[in-house]
mmCIF file of C-alpha atoms in Angstrom:
data_model
loop_
_atom_site.group_PDB
_atom_site.id
_atom_site.type_symbol
_atom_site.label_atom_id
_atom_site.label_comp_id
_atom_site.label_asym_id
_atom_site.label_seq_id
_atom_site.Cartn_x
_atom_site.Cartn_y
_atom_site.Cartn_z
ATOM 1 C CA UNK A 1 0.071 0.108 0.213
ATOM 2 C CA UNK A 2 0.717 3.664 -0.961
ATOM 3 C CA UNK A 3 1.622 5.768 2.434
ATOM 4 C CA UNK A 4 0.646 8.477 3.614
ATOM 5 C CA UNK A 5 1.408 11.661 1.223
ATOM 6 C CA UNK A 6 1.344 15.273 2.072
ATOM 7 C CA UNK A 7 0.960 18.237 -0.489
ATOM 8 C CA UNK A 8 2.886 20.502 -1.073
ATOM 9 C CA UNK A 9 6.145 19.295 1.042
ATOM 10 C CA UNK A 10 7.416 22.847 1.032
ATOM 11 C CA UNK A 11 5.641 26.476 1.465
ATOM 12 C CA UNK A 12 6.518 29.996 1.906
ATOM 13 C CA UNK A 13 3.809 32.361 2.691
ATOM 14 C CA UNK A 14 3.902 35.912 3.904
ATOM 15 C CA UNK A 15 1.961 36.904 7.394
ATOM 16 C CA UNK A 16 -1.575 37.587 6.912
ATOM 17 C CA UNK A 17 -1.905 35.147 4.010
ATOM 18 C CA UNK A 18 -4.034 31.719 4.468
ATOM 19 C CA UNK A 19 -3.228 28.533 3.389
ATOM 20 C CA UNK A 20 -4.167 24.721 2.211
ATOM 21 C CA UNK A 21 -2.233 21.970 3.389
ATOM 22 C CA UNK A 22 -3.386 18.372 1.587
ATOM 23 C CA UNK A 23 -3.328 14.934 3.327
ATOM 24 C CA UNK A 24 -4.185 11.495 1.378
ATOM 25 C CA UNK A 25 -4.311 8.807 3.935
ATOM 26 C CA UNK A 26 -3.186 5.056 3.640
ATOM 27 C CA UNK A 27 -5.582 3.207 1.722
ATOM 28 C CA UNK A 28 -8.625 1.892 3.812
ATOM 29 C CA UNK A 29 -7.844 4.536 6.854
ATOM 30 C CA UNK A 30 -10.611 6.743 7.715
ATOM 31 C CA UNK A 31 -8.916 8.672 10.399
ATOM 32 C CA UNK A 32 -6.904 11.399 9.341
ATOM 33 C CA UNK A 33 -4.829 13.333 12.837
ATOM 34 C CA UNK A 34 -2.880 16.706 12.026
ATOM 35 C CA UNK A 35 0.440 17.656 14.449
ATOM 36 C CA UNK A 36 2.218 20.610 14.731
ATOM 37 C CA UNK A 37 5.469 20.613 14.999
ATOM 38 C CA UNK A 38 8.103 23.779 15.939
ATOM 39 C CA UNK A 39 11.390 23.667 17.591
ATOM 40 C CA UNK A 40 9.885 25.545 20.651
ATOM 41 C CA UNK A 41 6.688 23.741 21.177
ATOM 42 C CA UNK A 42 7.510 20.420 19.730
ATOM 43 C CA UNK A 43 4.996 18.187 18.396
ATOM 44 C CA UNK A 44 1.508 19.525 19.375
ATOM 45 C CA UNK A 45 -1.910 17.717 18.151
ATOM 46 C CA UNK A 46 -4.167 20.010 16.398
ATOM 47 C CA UNK A 47 -7.328 17.621 15.729
ATOM 48 C CA UNK A 48 -8.401 14.545 14.072
ATOM 49 C CA UNK A 49 -11.358 13.612 11.598
ATOM 50 C CA UNK A 50 -13.225 10.420 11.241
ATOM 51 C CA UNK A 51 -15.528 9.973 8.558
ATOM 52 C CA UNK A 52 -15.757 13.935 7.747
ATOM 53 C CA UNK A 53 -16.233 14.395 11.455
ATOM 54 C CA UNK A 54 -13.845 16.394 13.931
ATOM 55 C CA UNK A 55 -13.779 13.977 16.490
ATOM 56 C CA UNK A 56 -10.722 15.626 18.467
ATOM 57 C CA UNK A 57 -9.295 19.195 18.971
ATOM 58 C CA UNK A 58 -5.926 20.355 20.554
ATOM 59 C CA UNK A 59 -5.484 23.786 21.767
ATOM 60 C CA UNK A 60 -5.584 25.645 18.943
ATOM 61 C CA UNK A 61 -6.994 28.770 18.094
ATOM 62 C CA UNK A 62 -9.660 29.340 15.424
ATOM 63 C CA UNK A 63 -7.276 30.052 12.719
ATOM 64 C CA UNK A 64 -6.725 26.604 12.190
ATOM 65 C CA UNK A 65 -9.195 24.407 11.073
ATOM 66 C CA UNK A 66 -9.770 21.193 8.997
ATOM 67 C CA UNK A 67 -11.614 19.107 7.128
ATOM 68 C CA UNK A 68 -12.139 15.443 5.543
ATOM 69 C CA UNK A 69 -13.685 14.348 2.434
ATOM 70 C CA UNK A 70 -15.753 11.213 1.633
ATOM 71 C CA UNK A 71 -12.882 9.951 0.446
ATOM 72 C CA UNK A 72 -10.625 10.433 3.514
ATOM 73 C CA UNK A 73 -8.705 12.753 2.086
ATOM 74 C CA UNK A 74 -8.035 15.273 4.651
ATOM 75 C CA UNK A 75 -7.006 19.581 4.342
ATOM 76 C CA UNK A 76 -6.251 21.920 6.683
ATOM 77 C CA UNK A 77 -6.178 25.353 6.725
ATOM 78 C CA UNK A 78 -4.404 28.100 8.853
ATOM 79 C CA UNK A 79 -5.964 31.736 7.973
ATOM 80 C CA UNK A 80 -4.259 35.022 9.019
ATOM 81 C CA UNK A 81 -0.803 33.697 8.919
ATOM 82 C CA UNK A 82 1.161 34.487 11.763
ATOM 83 C CA UNK A 83 5.199 34.197 11.830
ATOM 84 C CA UNK A 84 4.685 31.732 14.924
ATOM 85 C CA UNK A 85 2.729 29.472 12.311
ATOM 86 C CA UNK A 86 6.069 28.400 10.857
ATOM 87 C CA UNK A 87 6.532 24.662 11.471
ATOM 88 C CA UNK A 88 6.495 20.925 10.244
ATOM 89 C CA UNK A 89 3.008 20.037 9.790
ATOM 90 C CA UNK A 90 2.257 16.575 10.021
ATOM 91 C CA UNK A 91 -0.552 14.411 8.866
ATOM 92 C CA UNK A 92 -0.845 10.378 10.152
ATOM 93 C CA UNK A 93 -3.799 7.933 9.381
ATOM 94 C CA UNK A 94 -5.077 5.323 11.327
ATOM 95 C CA UNK A 95 -7.169 2.728 10.881
ATOM 96 C CA UNK A 96 -11.151 2.501 11.259
ATOM 97 C CA UNK A 97 -10.669 0.580 15.074
ATOM 98 C CA UNK A 98 -11.473 2.636 18.345
ATOM 99 C CA UNK A 99 -8.543 0.953 19.868
ATOM 100 C CA UNK A 100 -6.213 3.094 21.707
ATOM 101 C CA UNK A 101 -3.338 0.614 20.486
ATOM 102 C CA UNK A 102 -4.247 1.523 16.826
ATOM 103 C CA UNK A 103 -0.836 2.568 15.491
ATOM 104 C CA UNK A 104 -0.713 5.916 13.347
ATOM 105 C CA UNK A 105 1.135 6.358 10.127
ATOM 106 C CA UNK A 106 3.003 9.439 9.289
ATOM 107 C CA UNK A 107 3.666 11.554 5.849
ATOM 108 C CA UNK A 108 6.509 13.038 5.492
ATOM 109 C CA UNK A 109 5.010 16.471 6.685
ATOM 110 C CA UNK A 110 4.657 20.244 4.655
ATOM 111 C CA UNK A 111 7.163 22.405 5.970
ATOM 112 C CA UNK A 112 5.497 25.940 6.278
ATOM 113 C CA UNK A 113 7.450 29.226 6.141
ATOM 114 C CA UNK A 114 5.772 32.243 7.071
ATOM 115 C CA UNK A 115 7.910 35.609 6.601
ATOM 116 C CA UNK B 1 1.726 20.729 25.573
ATOM 117 C CA UNK B 2 3.820 17.849 25.913
ATOM 118 C CA UNK B 3 3.168 15.176 28.207
ATOM 119 C CA UNK B 4 6.858 14.737 29.314
ATOM 120 C CA UNK B 5 10.333 14.720 28.954
ATOM 121 C CA UNK B 6 13.043 12.519 27.483
ATOM 122 C CA UNK B 7 16.559 12.616 28.199
ATOM 123 C CA UNK B 8 18.611 13.039 27.194
ATOM 124 C CA UNK B 9 18.155 15.921 24.862
ATOM 125 C CA UNK B 10 20.966 14.417 22.993
ATOM 126 C CA UNK B 11 22.936 11.984 22.725
ATOM 127 C CA UNK B 12 26.348 10.529 20.255
ATOM 128 C CA UNK B 13 27.671 7.238 20.238
ATOM 129 C CA UNK B 14 30.198 5.521 18.126
ATOM 130 C CA UNK B 15 28.759 2.615 15.982
ATOM 131 C CA UNK B 16 28.447 -0.737 18.049
ATOM 132 C CA UNK B 17 27.519 0.826 21.101
ATOM 133 C CA UNK B 18 24.031 0.796 23.042
ATOM 134 C CA UNK B 19 21.858 4.031 23.231
ATOM 135 C CA UNK B 20 19.660 4.623 25.971
ATOM 136 C CA UNK B 21 16.731 6.966 26.109
ATOM 137 C CA UNK B 22 14.125 8.059 28.942
ATOM 138 C CA UNK B 23 11.047 9.321 29.116
ATOM 139 C CA UNK B 24 8.785 10.728 31.667
ATOM 140 C CA UNK B 25 5.245 11.145 32.006
ATOM 141 C CA UNK B 26 2.702 13.009 33.645
ATOM 142 C CA UNK B 27 -0.928 11.021 33.505
ATOM 143 C CA UNK B 28 -1.990 7.586 34.043
ATOM 144 C CA UNK B 29 -1.922 5.620 30.418
ATOM 145 C CA UNK B 30 -3.160 2.439 28.980
ATOM 146 C CA UNK B 31 -0.179 2.265 26.428
ATOM 147 C CA UNK B 32 3.246 4.118 25.394
ATOM 148 C CA UNK B 33 4.667 4.076 21.908
ATOM 149 C CA UNK B 34 8.113 5.532 20.584
ATOM 150 C CA UNK B 35 8.738 6.786 17.492
ATOM 151 C CA UNK B 36 11.733 7.683 15.048
ATOM 152 C CA UNK B 37 11.901 10.784 13.061
ATOM 153 C CA UNK B 38 15.052 11.637 10.773
ATOM 154 C CA UNK B 39 15.838 15.155 10.021
ATOM 155 C CA UNK B 40 12.800 16.762 9.959
ATOM 156 C CA UNK B 41 11.020 14.485 8.023
ATOM 157 C CA UNK B 42 7.572 12.347 9.030
ATOM 158 C CA UNK B 43 7.534 9.901 12.374
ATOM 159 C CA UNK B 44 8.143 6.081 12.079
ATOM 160 C CA UNK B 45 6.360 3.603 14.478
ATOM 161 C CA UNK B 46 8.823 1.728 16.463
ATOM 162 C CA UNK B 47 7.202 -0.141 19.374
ATOM 163 C CA UNK B 48 4.023 -0.098 21.439
ATOM 164 C CA UNK B 49 4.037 -1.458 25.284
ATOM 165 C CA UNK B 50 0.936 -1.224 27.193
ATOM 166 C CA UNK B 51 0.416 -0.363 30.604
ATOM 167 C CA UNK B 52 0.309 -3.850 31.861
ATOM 168 C CA UNK B 53 4.022 -5.020 29.776
ATOM 169 C CA UNK B 54 7.055 -3.857 31.706
ATOM 170 C CA UNK B 55 9.322 -5.040 29.056
ATOM 171 C CA UNK B 56 9.147 -5.405 25.103
ATOM 172 C CA UNK B 57 11.477 -6.420 22.416
ATOM 173 C CA UNK B 58 11.563 -5.533 18.809
ATOM 174 C CA UNK B 59 14.504 -6.550 16.801
ATOM 175 C CA UNK B 60 17.707 -4.262 18.612
ATOM 176 C CA UNK B 61 15.176 -2.451 20.347
ATOM 177 C CA UNK B 62 14.215 -2.950 24.303
ATOM 178 C CA UNK B 63 11.359 -0.881 25.918
ATOM 179 C CA UNK B 64 10.984 -1.013 29.730
ATOM 180 C CA UNK B 65 7.785 0.616 31.124
ATOM 181 C CA UNK B 66 7.210 1.625 34.976
ATOM 182 C CA UNK B 67 3.678 2.873 35.428
ATOM 183 C CA UNK B 68 4.676 3.412 39.179
ATOM 184 C CA UNK B 69 7.481 6.035 38.203
ATOM 185 C CA UNK B 70 5.619 6.867 35.055
ATOM 186 C CA UNK B 71 8.654 6.097 32.893
ATOM 187 C CA UNK B 72 10.077 4.551 30.072
ATOM 188 C CA UNK B 73 12.993 3.587 28.394
ATOM 189 C CA UNK B 74 14.006 3.048 25.002
ATOM 190 C CA UNK B 75 17.273 0.861 24.506
ATOM 191 C CA UNK B 76 18.856 0.489 21.094
ATOM 192 C CA UNK B 77 21.894 -2.444 20.996
ATOM 193 C CA UNK B 78 24.496 -2.194 18.421
ATOM 194 C CA UNK B 79 23.804 0.872 17.117
ATOM 195 C CA UNK B 80 24.319 1.952 13.611
ATOM 196 C CA UNK B 81 24.870 4.978 12.016
ATOM 197 C CA UNK B 82 21.408 4.688 10.153
ATOM 198 C CA UNK B 83 19.797 5.151 13.664
ATOM 199 C CA UNK B 84 20.879 8.749 13.496
ATOM 200 C CA UNK B 85 17.782 10.180 14.224
ATOM 201 C CA UNK B 86 15.256 11.803 17.132
ATOM 202 C CA UNK B 87 13.134 9.890 19.134
ATOM 203 C CA UNK B 88 9.717 10.571 20.648
ATOM 204 C CA UNK B 89 7.823 8.933 23.246
ATOM 205 C CA UNK B 90 4.245 9.244 22.631
ATOM 206 C CA UNK B 91 0.957 8.596 24.957
ATOM 207 C CA UNK B 92 -2.798 8.735 23.759
ATOM 208 C CA UNK B 93 -4.329 11.679 25.399
ATOM 209 C CA UNK B 94 -7.742 10.323 27.523
ATOM 210 C CA UNK B 95 -7.156 6.735 25.859
ATOM 211 C CA UNK B 96 -7.596 8.046 22.004
ATOM 212 C CA UNK B 97 -5.009 6.395 19.947
ATOM 213 C CA UNK B 98 -5.482 9.033 17.192
ATOM 214 C CA UNK B 99 -4.657 11.907 19.840
ATOM 215 C CA UNK B 100 -1.086 11.428 20.850
ATOM 216 C CA UNK B 101 1.156 13.687 23.456
ATOM 217 C CA UNK B 102 4.795 13.494 22.975
ATOM 218 C CA UNK B 103 7.768 14.149 24.573
ATOM 219 C CA UNK B 104 10.147 16.642 23.782
ATOM 220 C CA UNK B 105 12.260 14.059 22.400
ATOM 221 C CA UNK B 106 15.941 12.667 22.186
ATOM 222 C CA UNK B 107 18.301 13.342 19.441
ATOM 223 C CA UNK B 108 20.851 10.418 18.584
ATOM 224 C CA UNK B 109 23.900 10.821 16.778
ATOM 225 C CA UNK B 110 25.913 7.638 15.915
ATOM 226 C CA UNK B 111 29.315 8.189 14.823
ATOM 227 C CA UNK B 112 30.960 5.564 12.059
#
């Protein structure tokens, strides 16, 4: 099976702009989670989508939003970009089950730089 | 917020040596996972240990878990240059496997 893919891999934006990142999960996986990784805050959970519904949300401002499509592909959007939004954004997919031992499979990430 | 701390923050060893990384966490857990990340790329799942397990092995990896101390350790035996990466422990938030809380990570450098 193909792994998790994320597009684009690199992105440069300026403050105030908005950005949309895309994630295609492993075939058959219906859960997609997003994480932000920065040198200062480390890896932080953004949100999780399952069957087109947001199931969990981390502690991020409303400028961060996401959605999931019927084919399980997911997008996340960041509006009114700030310098502090510069980060590696990671997407992970996992099987449908609700087991707490489900493994998450991560994509390569999108490196966002805000100037 | 991060679940806990990992130490050391950085570790440099020679090929063939063993590498040990430690992770502490704050809340009760039902499992703890270890991930590897190569130079700013995606995370790769290494191993999961359940709260009722004390030790688990996978190839050259050995993980221990002490729930009374809220700590875990990852041992990589006979390290190779290809093991150079950052290693993170992660725990499910409120039992949800898809909402992981990560430690701060250990940067391992294995010198040839």
